[in-house]
PDB file of C-alpha atoms in Angstrom:
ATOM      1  CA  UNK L 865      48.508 -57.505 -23.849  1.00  0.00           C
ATOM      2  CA  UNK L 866      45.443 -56.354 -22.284  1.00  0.00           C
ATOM      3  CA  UNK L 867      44.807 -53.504 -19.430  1.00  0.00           C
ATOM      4  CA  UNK L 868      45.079 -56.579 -16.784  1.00  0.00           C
ATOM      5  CA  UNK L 869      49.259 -56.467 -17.841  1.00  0.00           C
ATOM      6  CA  UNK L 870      49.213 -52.847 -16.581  1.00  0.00           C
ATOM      7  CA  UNK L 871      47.380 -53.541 -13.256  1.00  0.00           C
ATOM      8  CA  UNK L 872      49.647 -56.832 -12.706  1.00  0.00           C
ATOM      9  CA  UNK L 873      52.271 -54.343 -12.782  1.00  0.00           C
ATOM     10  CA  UNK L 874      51.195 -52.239 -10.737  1.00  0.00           C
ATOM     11  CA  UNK L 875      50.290 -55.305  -8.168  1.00  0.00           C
ATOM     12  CA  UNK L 876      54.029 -56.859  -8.312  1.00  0.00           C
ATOM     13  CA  UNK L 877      55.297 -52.719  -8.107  1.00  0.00           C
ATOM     14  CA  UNK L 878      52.782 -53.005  -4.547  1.00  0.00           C
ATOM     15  CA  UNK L 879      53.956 -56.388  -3.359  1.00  0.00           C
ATOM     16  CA  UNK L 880      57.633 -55.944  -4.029  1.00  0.00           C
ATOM     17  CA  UNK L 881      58.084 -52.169  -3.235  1.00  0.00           C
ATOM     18  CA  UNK L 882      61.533 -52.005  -1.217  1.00  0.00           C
ATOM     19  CA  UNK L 883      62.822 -54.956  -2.165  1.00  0.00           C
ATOM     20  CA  UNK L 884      66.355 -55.428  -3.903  1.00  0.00           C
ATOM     21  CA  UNK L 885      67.611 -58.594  -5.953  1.00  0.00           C
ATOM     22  CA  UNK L 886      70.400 -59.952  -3.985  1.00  0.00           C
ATOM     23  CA  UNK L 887      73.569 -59.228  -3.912  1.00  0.00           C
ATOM     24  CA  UNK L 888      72.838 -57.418  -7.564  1.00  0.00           C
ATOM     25  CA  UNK L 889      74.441 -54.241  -8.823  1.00  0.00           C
ATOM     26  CA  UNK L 890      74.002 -51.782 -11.138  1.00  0.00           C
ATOM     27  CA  UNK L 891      77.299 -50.353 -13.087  1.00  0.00           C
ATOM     28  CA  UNK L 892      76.717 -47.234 -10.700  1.00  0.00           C
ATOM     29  CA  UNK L 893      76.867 -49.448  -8.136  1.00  0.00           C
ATOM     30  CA  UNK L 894      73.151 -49.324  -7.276  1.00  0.00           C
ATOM     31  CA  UNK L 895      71.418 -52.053  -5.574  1.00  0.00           C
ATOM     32  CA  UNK L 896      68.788 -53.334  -8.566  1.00  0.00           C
ATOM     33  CA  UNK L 897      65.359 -53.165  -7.630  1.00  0.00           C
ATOM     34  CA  UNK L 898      63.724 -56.533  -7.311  1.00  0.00           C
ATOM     35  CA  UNK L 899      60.663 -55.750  -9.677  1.00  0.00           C
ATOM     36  CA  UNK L 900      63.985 -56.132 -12.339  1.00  0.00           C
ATOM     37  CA  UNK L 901      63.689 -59.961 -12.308  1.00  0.00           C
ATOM     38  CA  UNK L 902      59.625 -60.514 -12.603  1.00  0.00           C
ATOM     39  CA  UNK L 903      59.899 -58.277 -15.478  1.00  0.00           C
ATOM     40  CA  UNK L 904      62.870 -60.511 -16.739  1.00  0.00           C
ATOM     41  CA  UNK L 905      60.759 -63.651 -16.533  1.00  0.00           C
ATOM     42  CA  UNK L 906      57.687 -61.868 -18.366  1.00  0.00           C
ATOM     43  CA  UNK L 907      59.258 -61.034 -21.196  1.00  0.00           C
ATOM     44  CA  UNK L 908      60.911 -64.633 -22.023  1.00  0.00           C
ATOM     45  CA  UNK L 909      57.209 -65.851 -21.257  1.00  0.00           C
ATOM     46  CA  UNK L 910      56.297 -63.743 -24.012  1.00  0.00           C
ATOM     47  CA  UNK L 911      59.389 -64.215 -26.220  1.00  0.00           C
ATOM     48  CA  UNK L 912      58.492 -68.183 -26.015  1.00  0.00           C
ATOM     49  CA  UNK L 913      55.086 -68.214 -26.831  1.00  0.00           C
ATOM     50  CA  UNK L 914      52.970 -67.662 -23.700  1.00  0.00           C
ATOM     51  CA  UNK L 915      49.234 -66.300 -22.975  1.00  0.00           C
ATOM     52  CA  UNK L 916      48.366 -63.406 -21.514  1.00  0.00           C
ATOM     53  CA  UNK L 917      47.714 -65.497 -18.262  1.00  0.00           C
ATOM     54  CA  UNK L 918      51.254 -66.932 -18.398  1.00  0.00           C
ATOM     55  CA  UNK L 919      52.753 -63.676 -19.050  1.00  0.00           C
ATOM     56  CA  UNK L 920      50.767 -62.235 -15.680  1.00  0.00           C
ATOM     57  CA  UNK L 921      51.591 -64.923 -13.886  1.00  0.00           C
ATOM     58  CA  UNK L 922      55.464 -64.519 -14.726  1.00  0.00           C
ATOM     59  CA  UNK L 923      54.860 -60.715 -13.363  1.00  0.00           C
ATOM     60  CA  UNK L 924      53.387 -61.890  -9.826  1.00  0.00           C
ATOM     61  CA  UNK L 925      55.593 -65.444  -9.729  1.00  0.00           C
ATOM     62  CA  UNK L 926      57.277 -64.181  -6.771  1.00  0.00           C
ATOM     63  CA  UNK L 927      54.460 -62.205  -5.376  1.00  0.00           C
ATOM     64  CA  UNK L 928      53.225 -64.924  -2.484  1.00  0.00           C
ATOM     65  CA  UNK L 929      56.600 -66.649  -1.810  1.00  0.00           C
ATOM     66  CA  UNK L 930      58.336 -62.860  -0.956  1.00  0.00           C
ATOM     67  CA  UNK L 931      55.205 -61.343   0.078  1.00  0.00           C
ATOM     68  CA  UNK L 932      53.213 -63.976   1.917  1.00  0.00           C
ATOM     69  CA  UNK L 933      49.898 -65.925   1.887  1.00  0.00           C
ATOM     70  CA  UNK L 934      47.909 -62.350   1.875  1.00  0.00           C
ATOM     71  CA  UNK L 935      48.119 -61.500  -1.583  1.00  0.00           C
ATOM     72  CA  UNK L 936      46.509 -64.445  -2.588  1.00  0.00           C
ATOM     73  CA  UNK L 937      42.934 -63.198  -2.383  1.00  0.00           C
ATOM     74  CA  UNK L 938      43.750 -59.937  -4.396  1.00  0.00           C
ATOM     75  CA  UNK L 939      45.737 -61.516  -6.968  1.00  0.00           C
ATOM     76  CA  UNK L 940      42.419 -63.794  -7.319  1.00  0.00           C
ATOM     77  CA  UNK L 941      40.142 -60.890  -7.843  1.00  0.00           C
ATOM     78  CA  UNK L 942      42.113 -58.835 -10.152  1.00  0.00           C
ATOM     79  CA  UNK L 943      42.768 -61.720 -12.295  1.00  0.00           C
ATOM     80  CA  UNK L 944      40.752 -64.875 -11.895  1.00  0.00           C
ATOM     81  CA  UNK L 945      41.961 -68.115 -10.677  1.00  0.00           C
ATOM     82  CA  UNK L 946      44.090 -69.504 -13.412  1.00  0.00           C
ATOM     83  CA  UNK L 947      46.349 -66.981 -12.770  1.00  0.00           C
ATOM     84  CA  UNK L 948      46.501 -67.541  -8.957  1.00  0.00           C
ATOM     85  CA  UNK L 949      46.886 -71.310  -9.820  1.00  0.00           C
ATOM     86  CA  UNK L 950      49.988 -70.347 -12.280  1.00  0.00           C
ATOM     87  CA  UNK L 951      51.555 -68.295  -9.279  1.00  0.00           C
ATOM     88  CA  UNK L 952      51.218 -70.832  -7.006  1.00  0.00           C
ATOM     89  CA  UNK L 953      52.498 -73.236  -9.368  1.00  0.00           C
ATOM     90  CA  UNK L 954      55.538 -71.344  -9.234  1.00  0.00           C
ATOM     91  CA  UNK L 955      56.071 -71.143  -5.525  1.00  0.00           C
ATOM     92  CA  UNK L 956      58.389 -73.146  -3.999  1.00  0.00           C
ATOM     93  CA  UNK L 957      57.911 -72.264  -0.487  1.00  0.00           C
ATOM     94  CA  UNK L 958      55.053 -69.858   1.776  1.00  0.00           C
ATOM     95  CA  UNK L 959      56.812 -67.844   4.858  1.00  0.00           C
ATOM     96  CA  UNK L 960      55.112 -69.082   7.887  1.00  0.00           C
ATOM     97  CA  UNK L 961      52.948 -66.994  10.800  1.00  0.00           C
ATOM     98  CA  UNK L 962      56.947 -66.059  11.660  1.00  0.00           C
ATOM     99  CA  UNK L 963      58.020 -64.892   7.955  1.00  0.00           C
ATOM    100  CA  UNK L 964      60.168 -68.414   8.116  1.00  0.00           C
ATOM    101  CA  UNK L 965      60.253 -71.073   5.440  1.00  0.00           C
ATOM    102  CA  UNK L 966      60.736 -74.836   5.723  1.00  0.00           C
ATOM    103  CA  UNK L 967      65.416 -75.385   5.120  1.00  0.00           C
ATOM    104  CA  UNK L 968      66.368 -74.550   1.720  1.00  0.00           C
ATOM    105  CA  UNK L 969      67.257 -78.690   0.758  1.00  0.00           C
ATOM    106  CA  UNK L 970      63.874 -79.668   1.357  1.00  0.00           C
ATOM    107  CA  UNK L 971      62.315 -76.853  -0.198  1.00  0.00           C
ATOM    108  CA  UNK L 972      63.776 -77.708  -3.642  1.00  0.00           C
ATOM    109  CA  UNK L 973      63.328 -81.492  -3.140  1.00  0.00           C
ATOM    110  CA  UNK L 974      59.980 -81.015  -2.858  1.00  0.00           C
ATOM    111  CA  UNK L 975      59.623 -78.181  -5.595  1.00  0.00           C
ATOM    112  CA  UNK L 976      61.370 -80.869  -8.076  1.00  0.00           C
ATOM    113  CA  UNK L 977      58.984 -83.525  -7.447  1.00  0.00           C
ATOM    114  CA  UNK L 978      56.334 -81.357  -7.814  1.00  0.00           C
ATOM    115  CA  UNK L 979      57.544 -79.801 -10.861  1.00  0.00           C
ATOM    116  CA  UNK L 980      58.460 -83.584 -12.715  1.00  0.00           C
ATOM    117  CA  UNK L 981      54.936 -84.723 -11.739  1.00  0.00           C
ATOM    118  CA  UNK L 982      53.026 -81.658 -13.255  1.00  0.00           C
ATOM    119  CA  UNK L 983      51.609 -80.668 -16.793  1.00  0.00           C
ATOM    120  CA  UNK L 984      50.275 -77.291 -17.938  1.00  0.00           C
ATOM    121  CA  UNK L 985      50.934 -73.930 -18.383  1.00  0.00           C
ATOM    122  CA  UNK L 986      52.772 -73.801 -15.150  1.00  0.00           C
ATOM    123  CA  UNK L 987      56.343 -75.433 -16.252  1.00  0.00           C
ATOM    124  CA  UNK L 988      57.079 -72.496 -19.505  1.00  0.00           C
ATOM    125  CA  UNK L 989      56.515 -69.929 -16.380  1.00  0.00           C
ATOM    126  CA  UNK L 990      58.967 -71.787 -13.928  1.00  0.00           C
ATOM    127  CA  UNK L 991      61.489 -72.626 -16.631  1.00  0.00           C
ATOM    128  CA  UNK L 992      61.496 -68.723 -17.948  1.00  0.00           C
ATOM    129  CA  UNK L 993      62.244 -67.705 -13.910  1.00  0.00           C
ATOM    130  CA  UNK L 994      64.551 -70.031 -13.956  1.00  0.00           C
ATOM    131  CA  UNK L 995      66.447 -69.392 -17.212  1.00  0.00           C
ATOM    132  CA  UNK L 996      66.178 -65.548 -16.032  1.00  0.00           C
ATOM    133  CA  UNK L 997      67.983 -66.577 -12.961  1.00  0.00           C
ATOM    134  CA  UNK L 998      70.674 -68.389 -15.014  1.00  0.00           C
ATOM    135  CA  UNK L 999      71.282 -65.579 -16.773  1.00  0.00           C
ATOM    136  CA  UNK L1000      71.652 -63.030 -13.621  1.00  0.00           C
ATOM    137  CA  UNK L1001      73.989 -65.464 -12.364  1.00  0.00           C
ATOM    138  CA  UNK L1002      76.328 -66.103 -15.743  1.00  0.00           C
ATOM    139  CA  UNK L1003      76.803 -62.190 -15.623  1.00  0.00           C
ATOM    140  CA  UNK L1004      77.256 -62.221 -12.147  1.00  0.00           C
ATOM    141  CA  UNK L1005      79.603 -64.996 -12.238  1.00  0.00           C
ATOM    142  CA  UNK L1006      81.549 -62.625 -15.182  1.00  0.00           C
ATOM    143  CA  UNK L1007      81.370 -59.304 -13.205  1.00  0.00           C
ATOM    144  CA  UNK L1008      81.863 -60.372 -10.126  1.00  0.00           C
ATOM    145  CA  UNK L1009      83.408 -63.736  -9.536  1.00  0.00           C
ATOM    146  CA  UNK L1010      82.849 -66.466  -7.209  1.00  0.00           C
ATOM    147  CA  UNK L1011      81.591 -64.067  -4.839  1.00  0.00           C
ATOM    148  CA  UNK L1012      78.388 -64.522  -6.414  1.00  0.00           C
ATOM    149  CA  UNK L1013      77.514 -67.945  -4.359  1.00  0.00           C
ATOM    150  CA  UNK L1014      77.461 -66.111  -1.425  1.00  0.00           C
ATOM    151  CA  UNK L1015      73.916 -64.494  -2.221  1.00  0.00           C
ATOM    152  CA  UNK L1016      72.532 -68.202  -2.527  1.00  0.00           C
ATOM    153  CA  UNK L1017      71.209 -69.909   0.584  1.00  0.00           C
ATOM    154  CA  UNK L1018      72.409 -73.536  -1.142  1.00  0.00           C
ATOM    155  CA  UNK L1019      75.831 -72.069  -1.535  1.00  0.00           C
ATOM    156  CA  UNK L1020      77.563 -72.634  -4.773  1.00  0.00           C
ATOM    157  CA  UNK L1021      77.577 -76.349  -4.780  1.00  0.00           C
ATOM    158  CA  UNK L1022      73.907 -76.567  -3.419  1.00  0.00           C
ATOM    159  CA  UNK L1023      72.881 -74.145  -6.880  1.00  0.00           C
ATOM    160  CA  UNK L1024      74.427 -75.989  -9.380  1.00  0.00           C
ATOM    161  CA  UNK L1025      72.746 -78.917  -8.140  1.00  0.00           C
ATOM    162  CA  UNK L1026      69.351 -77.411  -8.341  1.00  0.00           C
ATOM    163  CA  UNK L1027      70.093 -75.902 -11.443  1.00  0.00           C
ATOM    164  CA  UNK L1028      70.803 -78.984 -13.188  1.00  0.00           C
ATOM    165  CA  UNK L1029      68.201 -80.899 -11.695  1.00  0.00           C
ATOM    166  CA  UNK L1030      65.713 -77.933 -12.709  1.00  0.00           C
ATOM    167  CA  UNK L1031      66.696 -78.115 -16.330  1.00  0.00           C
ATOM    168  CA  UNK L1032      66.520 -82.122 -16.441  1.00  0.00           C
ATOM    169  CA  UNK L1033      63.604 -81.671 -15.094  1.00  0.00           C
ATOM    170  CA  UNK L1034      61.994 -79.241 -18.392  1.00  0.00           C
ATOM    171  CA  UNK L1035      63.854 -81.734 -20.903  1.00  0.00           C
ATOM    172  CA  UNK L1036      60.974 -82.125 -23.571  1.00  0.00           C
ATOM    173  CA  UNK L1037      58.761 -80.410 -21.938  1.00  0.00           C
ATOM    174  CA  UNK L1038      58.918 -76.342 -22.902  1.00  0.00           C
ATOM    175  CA  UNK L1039      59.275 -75.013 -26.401  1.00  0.00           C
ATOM    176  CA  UNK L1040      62.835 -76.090 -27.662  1.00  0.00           C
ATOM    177  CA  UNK L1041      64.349 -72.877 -27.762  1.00  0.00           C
ATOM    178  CA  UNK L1042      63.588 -72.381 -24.305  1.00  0.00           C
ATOM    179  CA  UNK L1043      65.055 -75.940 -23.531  1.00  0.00           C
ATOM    180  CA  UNK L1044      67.951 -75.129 -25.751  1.00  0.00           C
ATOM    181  CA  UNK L1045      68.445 -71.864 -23.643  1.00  0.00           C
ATOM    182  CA  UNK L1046      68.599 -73.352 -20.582  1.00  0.00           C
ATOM    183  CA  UNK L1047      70.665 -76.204 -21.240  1.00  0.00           C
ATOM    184  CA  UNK L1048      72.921 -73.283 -22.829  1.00  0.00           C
ATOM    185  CA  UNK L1049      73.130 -70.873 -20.077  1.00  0.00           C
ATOM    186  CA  UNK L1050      73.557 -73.777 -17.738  1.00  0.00           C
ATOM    187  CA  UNK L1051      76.336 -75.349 -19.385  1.00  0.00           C
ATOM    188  CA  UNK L1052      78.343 -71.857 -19.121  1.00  0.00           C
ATOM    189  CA  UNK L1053      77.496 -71.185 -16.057  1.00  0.00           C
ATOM    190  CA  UNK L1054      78.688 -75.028 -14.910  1.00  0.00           C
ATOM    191  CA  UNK L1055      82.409 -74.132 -16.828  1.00  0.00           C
ATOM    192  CA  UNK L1056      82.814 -71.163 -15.641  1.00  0.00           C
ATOM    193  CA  UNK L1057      82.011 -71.765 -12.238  1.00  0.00           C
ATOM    194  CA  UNK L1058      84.710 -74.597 -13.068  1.00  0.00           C
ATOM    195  CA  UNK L1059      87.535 -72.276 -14.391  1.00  0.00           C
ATOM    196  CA  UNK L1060      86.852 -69.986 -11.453  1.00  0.00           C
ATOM    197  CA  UNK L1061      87.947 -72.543  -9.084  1.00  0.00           C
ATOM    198  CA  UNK L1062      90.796 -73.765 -11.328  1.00  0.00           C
ATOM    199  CA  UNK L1063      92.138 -69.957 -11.849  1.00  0.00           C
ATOM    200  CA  UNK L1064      91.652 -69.985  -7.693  1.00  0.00           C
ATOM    201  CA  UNK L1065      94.087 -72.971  -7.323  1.00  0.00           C
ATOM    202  CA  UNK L1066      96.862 -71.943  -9.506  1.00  0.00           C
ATOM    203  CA  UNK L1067      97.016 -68.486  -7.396  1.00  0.00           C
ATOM    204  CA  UNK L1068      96.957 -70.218  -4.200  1.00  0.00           C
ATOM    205  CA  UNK L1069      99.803 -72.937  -5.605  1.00  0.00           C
TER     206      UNK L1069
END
């Protein structure tokens, strides 16, 4: 990694500063901060093979969907527009004049079409954010319990369903260990969602 890792760093440090992950403790029982998870997805960029632009990319994924339209321009500048196009690629949904976004549903309908339609360096970045946010929600789901669909604005059934569609969705086309992850971490966190509710039932029998 170049210099331009360091000042994408610093950028998603700028853009995110004050911002927690949801719903996501520490063992001190410290809210995590969110520049946790871009860091998360960076590092499985670079663990399955991606450039320096993918890698960047990974670090600011979040950057215009959390921080709005504005940081467009700067994350242009700093580091060209491949990058900007990768970031974008990623976003699922721009808050409006209001901070609001279009309802969750259509959001991710759209985002899957969008994502089976497209080729590139864009789908390894998406599928590393969203193995990263398999795997924050398999620990969760250990730690914490079912409690952990309430952070979600699909709920728990609403999740699952974007989660498998998302992973259908990279079949064949990310490295195979990365497809191999996901279908992993998905596949755990579908049976132990499962046993949750079964382990539920028998109490309330």
């Amino acid at each position: 990694m170049t210099q331009k890792f360091d000042t994408a760093l610093s950028l998603a440090l700028e853009a995110h500063a004050g911002q927690i992950r949801k719903g996501t403790e520490n063992a001190l029982g410290l809210p995590l901060p969110y520049i946790t998870h871009p860091v998360a997805v960076a590092t499985l960029v670079q663990r399955y093979g991606g450039n320096e632009d993918q890698v960047i990319a990974a670090l600011l994924h979040d950057v215009l969907e959390d921080g709005g339209p504005q940081w467009a321009e700067p994350i242009r500048e700093a580091f060209g527009g491949q990058v900007l196009d990768l970031v974008q690629f990623c976003t699922d949904g721009l808050p409006d004049a209001e901070g609001q976004k279009s309802p969750w549903r259509e959001r991710k309908e759209r985002y899957l079409a969008h994502l089976r339609a497209a080729e590139g360096d864009g789908v390894l970045v998406s599928a590393c954010d969203k193995l990263a946010n398999l795997q924050a929600i398999l620990l969760d789901l250990t730690e914490i319990g079912e409690s952990v669909w309430t952070r979600f604005t699909g709920g728990k059934d609403g999740s699952l369903w974007y989660y498998a569609e998302l992973v259908e969705a990279f079949g064949g086309r990310v490295p195979a260990a990365l497809e191999v992850a996901l279908r992993r971490d998905l596949a755990a966190v579908l049976e132990l969602a499962s046993a949750r509710v079964d382990e539920a039932t028998k109490q309330s029998a």
